[in-house]
CSV table of C-alpha atoms in Angstrom, one decimal:
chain,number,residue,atom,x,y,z
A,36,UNK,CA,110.5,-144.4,-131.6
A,37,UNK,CA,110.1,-141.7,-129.2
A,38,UNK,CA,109.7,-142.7,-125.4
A,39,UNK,CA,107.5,-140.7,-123.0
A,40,UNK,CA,109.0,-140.2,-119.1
A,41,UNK,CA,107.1,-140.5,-116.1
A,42,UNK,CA,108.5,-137.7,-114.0
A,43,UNK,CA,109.1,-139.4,-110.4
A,44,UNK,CA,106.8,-137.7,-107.5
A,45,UNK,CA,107.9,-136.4,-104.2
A,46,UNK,CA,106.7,-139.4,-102.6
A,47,UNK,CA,109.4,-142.0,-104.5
A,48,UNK,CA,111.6,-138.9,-104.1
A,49,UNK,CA,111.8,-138.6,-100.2
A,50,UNK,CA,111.3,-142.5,-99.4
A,51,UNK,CA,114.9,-142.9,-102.1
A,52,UNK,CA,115.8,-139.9,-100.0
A,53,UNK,CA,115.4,-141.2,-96.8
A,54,UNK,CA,116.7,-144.9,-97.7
A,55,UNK,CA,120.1,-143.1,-99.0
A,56,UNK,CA,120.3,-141.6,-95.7
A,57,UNK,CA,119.9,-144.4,-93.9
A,58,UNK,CA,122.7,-146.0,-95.5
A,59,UNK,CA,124.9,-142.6,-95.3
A,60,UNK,CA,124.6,-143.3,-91.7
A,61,UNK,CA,125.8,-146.4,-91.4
A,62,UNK,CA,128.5,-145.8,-93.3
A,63,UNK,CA,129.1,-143.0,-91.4
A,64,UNK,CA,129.1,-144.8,-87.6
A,65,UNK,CA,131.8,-147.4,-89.3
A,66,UNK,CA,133.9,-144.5,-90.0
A,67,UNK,CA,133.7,-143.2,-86.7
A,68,UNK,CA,134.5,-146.5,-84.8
A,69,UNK,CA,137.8,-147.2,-87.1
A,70,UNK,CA,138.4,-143.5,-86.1
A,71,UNK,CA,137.5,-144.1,-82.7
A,72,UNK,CA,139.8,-147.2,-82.6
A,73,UNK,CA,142.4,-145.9,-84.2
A,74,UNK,CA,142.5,-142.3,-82.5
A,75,UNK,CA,140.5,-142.4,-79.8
A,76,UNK,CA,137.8,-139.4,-78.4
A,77,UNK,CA,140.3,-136.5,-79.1
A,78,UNK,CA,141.1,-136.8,-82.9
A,79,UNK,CA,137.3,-138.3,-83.1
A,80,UNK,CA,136.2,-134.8,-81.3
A,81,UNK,CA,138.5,-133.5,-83.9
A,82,UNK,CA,137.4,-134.7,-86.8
A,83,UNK,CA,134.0,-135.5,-86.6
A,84,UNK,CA,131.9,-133.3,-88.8
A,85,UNK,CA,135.2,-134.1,-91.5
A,86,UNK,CA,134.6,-137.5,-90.9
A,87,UNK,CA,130.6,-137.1,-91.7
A,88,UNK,CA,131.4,-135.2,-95.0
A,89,UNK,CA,134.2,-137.9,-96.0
A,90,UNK,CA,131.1,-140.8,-95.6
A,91,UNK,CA,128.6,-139.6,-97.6
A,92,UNK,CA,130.7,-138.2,-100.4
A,93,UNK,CA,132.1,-142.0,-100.0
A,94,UNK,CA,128.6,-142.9,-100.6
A,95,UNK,CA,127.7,-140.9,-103.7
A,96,UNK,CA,130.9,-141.2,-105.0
A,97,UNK,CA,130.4,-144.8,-105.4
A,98,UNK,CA,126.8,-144.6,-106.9
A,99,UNK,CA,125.9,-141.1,-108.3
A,100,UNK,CA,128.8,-140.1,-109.5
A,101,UNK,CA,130.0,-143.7,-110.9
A,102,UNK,CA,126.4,-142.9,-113.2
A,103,UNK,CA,124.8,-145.4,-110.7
A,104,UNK,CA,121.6,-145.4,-109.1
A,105,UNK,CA,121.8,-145.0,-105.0
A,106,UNK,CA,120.4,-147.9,-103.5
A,107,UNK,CA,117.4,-145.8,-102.2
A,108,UNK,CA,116.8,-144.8,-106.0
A,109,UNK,CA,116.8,-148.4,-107.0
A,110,UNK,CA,114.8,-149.4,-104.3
A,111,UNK,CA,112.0,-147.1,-105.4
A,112,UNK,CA,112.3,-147.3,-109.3
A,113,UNK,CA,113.9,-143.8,-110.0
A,114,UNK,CA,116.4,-142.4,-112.3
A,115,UNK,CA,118.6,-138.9,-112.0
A,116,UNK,CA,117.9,-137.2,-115.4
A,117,UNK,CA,119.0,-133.8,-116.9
A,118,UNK,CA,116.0,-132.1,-118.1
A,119,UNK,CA,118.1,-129.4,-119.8
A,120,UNK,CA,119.6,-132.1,-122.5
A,121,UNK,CA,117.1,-134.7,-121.7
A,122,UNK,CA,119.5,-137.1,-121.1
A,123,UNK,CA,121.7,-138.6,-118.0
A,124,UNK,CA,123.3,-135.8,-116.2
A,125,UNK,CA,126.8,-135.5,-117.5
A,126,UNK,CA,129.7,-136.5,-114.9
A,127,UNK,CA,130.3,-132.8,-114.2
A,128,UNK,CA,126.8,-131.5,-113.3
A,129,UNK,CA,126.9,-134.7,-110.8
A,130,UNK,CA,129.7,-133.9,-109.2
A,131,UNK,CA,128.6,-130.5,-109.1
A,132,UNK,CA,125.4,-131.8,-107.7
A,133,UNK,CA,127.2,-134.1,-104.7
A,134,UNK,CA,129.6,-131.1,-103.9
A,135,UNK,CA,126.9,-128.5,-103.7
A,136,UNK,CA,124.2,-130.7,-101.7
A,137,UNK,CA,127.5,-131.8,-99.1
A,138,UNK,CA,129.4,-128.1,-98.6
A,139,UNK,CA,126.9,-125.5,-100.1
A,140,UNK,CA,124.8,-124.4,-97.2
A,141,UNK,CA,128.3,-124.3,-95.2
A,142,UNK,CA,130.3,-122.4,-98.3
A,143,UNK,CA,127.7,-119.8,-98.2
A,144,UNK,CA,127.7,-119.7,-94.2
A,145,UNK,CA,130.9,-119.2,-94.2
A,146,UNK,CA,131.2,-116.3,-97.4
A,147,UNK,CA,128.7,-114.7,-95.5
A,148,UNK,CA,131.1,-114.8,-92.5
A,149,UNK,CA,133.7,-113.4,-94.6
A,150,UNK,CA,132.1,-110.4,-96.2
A,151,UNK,CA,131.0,-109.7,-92.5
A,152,UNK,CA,134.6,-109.5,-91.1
A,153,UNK,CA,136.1,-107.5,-94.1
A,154,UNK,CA,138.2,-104.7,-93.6
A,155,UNK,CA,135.8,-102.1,-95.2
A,156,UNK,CA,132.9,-103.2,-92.6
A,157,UNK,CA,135.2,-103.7,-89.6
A,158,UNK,CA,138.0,-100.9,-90.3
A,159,UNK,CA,136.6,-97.4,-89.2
A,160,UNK,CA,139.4,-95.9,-91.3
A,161,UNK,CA,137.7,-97.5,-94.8
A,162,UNK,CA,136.2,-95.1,-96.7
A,163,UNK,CA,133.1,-96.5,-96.3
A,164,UNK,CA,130.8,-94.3,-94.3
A,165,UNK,CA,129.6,-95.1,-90.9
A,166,UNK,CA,125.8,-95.0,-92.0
A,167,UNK,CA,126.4,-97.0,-94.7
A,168,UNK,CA,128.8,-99.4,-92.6
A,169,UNK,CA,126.3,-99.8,-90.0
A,170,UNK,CA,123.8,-100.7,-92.8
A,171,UNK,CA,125.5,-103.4,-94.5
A,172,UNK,CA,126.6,-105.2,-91.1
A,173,UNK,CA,123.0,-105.0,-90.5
A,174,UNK,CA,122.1,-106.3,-93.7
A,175,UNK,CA,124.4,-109.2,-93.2
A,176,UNK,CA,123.5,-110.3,-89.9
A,177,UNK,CA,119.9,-110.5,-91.1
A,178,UNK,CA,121.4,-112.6,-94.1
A,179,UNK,CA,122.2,-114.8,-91.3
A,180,UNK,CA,119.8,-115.3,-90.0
A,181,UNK,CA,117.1,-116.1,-93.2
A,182,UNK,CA,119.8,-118.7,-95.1
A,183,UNK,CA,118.8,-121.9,-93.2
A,184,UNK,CA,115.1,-120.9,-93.7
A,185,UNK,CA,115.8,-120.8,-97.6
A,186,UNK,CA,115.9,-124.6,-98.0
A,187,UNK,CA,112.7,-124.7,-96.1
A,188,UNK,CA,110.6,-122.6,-98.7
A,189,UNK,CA,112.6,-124.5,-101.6
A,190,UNK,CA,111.5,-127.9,-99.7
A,191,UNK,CA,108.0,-126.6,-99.6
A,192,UNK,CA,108.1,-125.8,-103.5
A,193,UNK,CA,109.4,-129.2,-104.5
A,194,UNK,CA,105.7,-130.5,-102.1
A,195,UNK,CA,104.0,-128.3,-104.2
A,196,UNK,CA,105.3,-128.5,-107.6
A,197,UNK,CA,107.6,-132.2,-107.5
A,198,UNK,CA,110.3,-130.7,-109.2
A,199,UNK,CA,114.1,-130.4,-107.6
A,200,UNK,CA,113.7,-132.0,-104.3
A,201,UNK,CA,117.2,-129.7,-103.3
A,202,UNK,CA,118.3,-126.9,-104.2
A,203,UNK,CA,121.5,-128.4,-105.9
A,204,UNK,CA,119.7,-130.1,-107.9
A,205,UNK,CA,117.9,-127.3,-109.2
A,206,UNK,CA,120.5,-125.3,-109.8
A,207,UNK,CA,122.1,-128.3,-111.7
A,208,UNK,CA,118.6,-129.1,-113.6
A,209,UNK,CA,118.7,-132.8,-112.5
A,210,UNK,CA,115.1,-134.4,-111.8
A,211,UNK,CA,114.2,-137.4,-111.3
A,212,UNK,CA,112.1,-140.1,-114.0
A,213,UNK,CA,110.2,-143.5,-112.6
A,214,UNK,CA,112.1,-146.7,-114.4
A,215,UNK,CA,109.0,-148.3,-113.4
A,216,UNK,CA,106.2,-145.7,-114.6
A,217,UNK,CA,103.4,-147.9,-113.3
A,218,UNK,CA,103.9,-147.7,-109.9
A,219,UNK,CA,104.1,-143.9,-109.6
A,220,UNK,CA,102.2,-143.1,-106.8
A,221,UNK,CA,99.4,-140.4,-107.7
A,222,UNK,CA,97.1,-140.8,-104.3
A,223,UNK,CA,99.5,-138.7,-102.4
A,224,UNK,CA,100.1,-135.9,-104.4
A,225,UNK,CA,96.6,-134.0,-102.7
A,226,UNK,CA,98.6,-134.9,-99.3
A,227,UNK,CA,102.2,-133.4,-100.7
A,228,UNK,CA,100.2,-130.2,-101.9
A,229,UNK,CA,99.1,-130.3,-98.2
A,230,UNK,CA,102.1,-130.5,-96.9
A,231,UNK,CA,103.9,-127.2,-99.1
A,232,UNK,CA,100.7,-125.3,-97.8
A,233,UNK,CA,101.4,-126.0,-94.2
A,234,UNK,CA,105.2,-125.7,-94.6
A,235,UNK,CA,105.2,-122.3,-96.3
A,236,UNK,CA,102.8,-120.8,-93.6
A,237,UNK,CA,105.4,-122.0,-90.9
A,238,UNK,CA,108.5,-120.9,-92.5
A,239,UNK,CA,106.8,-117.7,-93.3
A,240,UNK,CA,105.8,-117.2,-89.8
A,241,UNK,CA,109.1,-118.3,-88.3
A,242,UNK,CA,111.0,-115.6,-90.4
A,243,UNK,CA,108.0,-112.8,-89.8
A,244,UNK,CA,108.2,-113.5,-86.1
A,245,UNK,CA,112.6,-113.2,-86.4
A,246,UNK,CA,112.6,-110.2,-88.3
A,247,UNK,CA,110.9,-108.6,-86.0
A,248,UNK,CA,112.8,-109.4,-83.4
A,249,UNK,CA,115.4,-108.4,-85.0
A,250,UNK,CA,114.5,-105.0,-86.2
A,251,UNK,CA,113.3,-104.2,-82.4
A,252,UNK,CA,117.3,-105.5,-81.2
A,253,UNK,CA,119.1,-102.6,-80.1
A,254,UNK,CA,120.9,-101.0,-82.8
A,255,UNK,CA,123.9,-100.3,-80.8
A,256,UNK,CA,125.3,-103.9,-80.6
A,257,UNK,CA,125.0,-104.1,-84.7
A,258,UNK,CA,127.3,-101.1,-84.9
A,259,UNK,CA,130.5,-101.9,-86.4
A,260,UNK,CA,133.2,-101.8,-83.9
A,261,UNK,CA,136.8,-100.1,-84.0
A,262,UNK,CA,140.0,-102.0,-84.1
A,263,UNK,CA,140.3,-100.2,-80.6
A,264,UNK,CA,137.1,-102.1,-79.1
A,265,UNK,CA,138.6,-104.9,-80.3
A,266,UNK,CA,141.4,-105.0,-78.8
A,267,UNK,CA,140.0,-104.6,-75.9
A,268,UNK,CA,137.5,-107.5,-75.6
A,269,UNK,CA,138.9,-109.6,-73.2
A,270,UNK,CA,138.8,-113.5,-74.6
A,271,UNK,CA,136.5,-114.6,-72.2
A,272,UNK,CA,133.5,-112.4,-73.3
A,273,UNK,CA,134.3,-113.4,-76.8
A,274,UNK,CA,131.4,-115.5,-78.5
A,275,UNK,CA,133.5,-118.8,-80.3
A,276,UNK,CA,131.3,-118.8,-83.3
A,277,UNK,CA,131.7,-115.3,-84.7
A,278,UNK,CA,135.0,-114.0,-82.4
A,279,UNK,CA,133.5,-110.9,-81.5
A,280,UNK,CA,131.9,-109.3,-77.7
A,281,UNK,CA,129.0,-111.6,-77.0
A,282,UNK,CA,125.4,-109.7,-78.1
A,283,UNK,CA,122.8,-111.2,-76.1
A,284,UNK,CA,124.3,-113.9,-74.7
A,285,UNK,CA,123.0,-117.6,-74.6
A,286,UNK,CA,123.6,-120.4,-73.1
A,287,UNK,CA,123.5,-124.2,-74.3
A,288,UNK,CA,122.6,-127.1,-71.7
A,289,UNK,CA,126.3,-128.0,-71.7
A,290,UNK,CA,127.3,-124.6,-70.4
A,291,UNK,CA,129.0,-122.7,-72.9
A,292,UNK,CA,128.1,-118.8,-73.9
A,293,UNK,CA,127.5,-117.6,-77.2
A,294,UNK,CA,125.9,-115.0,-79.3
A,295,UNK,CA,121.7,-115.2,-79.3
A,296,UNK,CA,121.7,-115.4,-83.0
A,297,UNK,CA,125.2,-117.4,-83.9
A,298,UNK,CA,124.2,-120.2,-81.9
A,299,UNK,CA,120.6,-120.6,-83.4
A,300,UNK,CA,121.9,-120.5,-86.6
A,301,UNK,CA,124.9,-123.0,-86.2
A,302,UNK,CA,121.8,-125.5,-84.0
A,303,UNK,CA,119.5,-125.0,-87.3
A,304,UNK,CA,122.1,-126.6,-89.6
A,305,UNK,CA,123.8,-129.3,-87.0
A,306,UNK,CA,122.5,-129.9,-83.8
A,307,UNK,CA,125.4,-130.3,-82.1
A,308,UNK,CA,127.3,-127.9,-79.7
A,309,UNK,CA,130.5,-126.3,-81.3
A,310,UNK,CA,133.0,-126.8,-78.4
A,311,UNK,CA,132.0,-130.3,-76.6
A,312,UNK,CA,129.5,-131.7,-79.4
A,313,UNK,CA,126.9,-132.2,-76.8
A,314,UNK,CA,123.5,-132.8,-78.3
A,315,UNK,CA,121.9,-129.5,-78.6
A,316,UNK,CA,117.9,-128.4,-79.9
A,317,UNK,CA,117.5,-125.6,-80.7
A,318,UNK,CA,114.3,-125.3,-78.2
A,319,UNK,CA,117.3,-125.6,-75.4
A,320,UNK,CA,119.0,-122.6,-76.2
A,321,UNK,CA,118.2,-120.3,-73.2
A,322,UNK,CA,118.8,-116.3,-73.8
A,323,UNK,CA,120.7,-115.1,-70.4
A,324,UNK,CA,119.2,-112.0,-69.0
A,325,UNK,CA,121.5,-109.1,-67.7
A,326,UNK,CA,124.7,-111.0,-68.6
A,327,UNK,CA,127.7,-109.3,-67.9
């Protein structure tokens, strides 16, 4: 006998969501006072966005990846399932799933980085030509800059369309089915489609209003500098996020200097500040003008 599933909408999806967060972070503050207890504020300081990671892949490791529901899924009736074999997700595309939705955004952050600081870009003796040198670093930093804005269209899709409420999960093929089919909530869905309107219209905005910025920025400071330049930068005029000369240096509410667009990306994904993990919105970030 064949059995027909209700595909879960985005309204069971984010209140599951935001009941498995609210857990995550109470597992996470208990981490952080046996850390706190046991090494005090330095290795807390230390270890503190290791110690966040370690608590939620505590937390799905115990449910998703066991092949159990999360409490938030089982508090509003829903059930992880591989549309691609119409079955349970197999134990590898969870774990894939759980390591993607933890380290992703920061894996590609940080490949990004990587590709950025290579040899060929940063060498003037590669064989790559200036022009073309120039270009890519350019390329790059406006890779930057649109990453974090990615999940937003993605979130605005899955309002939209209720499929793959993260992009791990979509590139997994793991939805979500109701367990109990009769309470799927249909009223909201007008409200959702709302929502993805409104969303995309922001995000759009926001990135139309950055790349232009961006494209007006002096094309001197995206040149790609010689070993010699460098060298020379003394330590102090060195942003701590990208370790290159500050380019239009900003200032968090704690004090500390950084490049315009390194410290709005790093505030987009935590919003914390990289030295003293002050508290820090992105609003508060104030651009310094004639900084030397």
């Amino acid at each position: 006998m064949s059995v027909t599933l209700t595909r879960a909408g985005p309204a069971e999806i984010l209140r599951a969501a935001q009941k498995d967060d609210f857990f995550c972070r109470k597992l996470r503050e208990l981490l952080t006072e046996i850390l706190l207890q046991v090494g005090g504020t330095r290795v807390l300081i230390k270890y503190r966005e290791l110690l966040n990671a370690t608590g939620n892949l505590m937390y799905f490791g115990a449910t998703t990846l066991s092949g159990l529901q999360t409490l938030g899924e089982e508090y509003t009736g829903i059930l992880q399932f591989d549309v691609l074999q119409s079955d349970i997700p197999q134990l590898r595309k969870r774990l894939l799933m759980i390591l993607l939705s933890e380290f992703g955004q920061k894996l590609t952050s940080l490949l990004i980085l990587k590709f950025e600081h290579h040899n060929l870009l940063r060498n003037e003796k590669s064989k790559i030509r200036p022009e073309a040198r120039r270009d890519l670093l350019k390329f790059i930093s406006y890779m930057k800059m649109i990453v974090p804005f990615l999940e937003r269209l993605h979130r605005a899709v899955f309002y939209w369309t209720g499929y793959y409420c993260h992009i791990s999960k979509h590139l997994t093929g793991i939805q979500y089915v109701l367990v109990r089919y009769w309470l799927k909530n249909r009223q909201s869905l007008y409200g959702f489609k709302l929502l993805s309107v409104v969303t995309t219209l922001q995000t759009l905005l926001v990135i139309i209003t950055k790349s232009i910025n961006f494209f007006n920025y002096n094309d001197q400071s995206l040149q790609a500098p010689t070993d010699n330049i460098n060298k020379s930068v003394l330590s102090n005029k060195k942003c701590p996020l990208c370790l290159d000369e500050r380019k239009n240096v900003s200032v968090t509410p704690c004090g500390h200097l950084f490049c315009w667009y390194c410290i709005l990306e790093w505030v987009q994904n935590e919003q914390k500040c990289p030295i003293c993990r002050e508290t820090v919105l992105p609003s508060r970030v104030v651009p310094l003008q004639h900084y030397s």
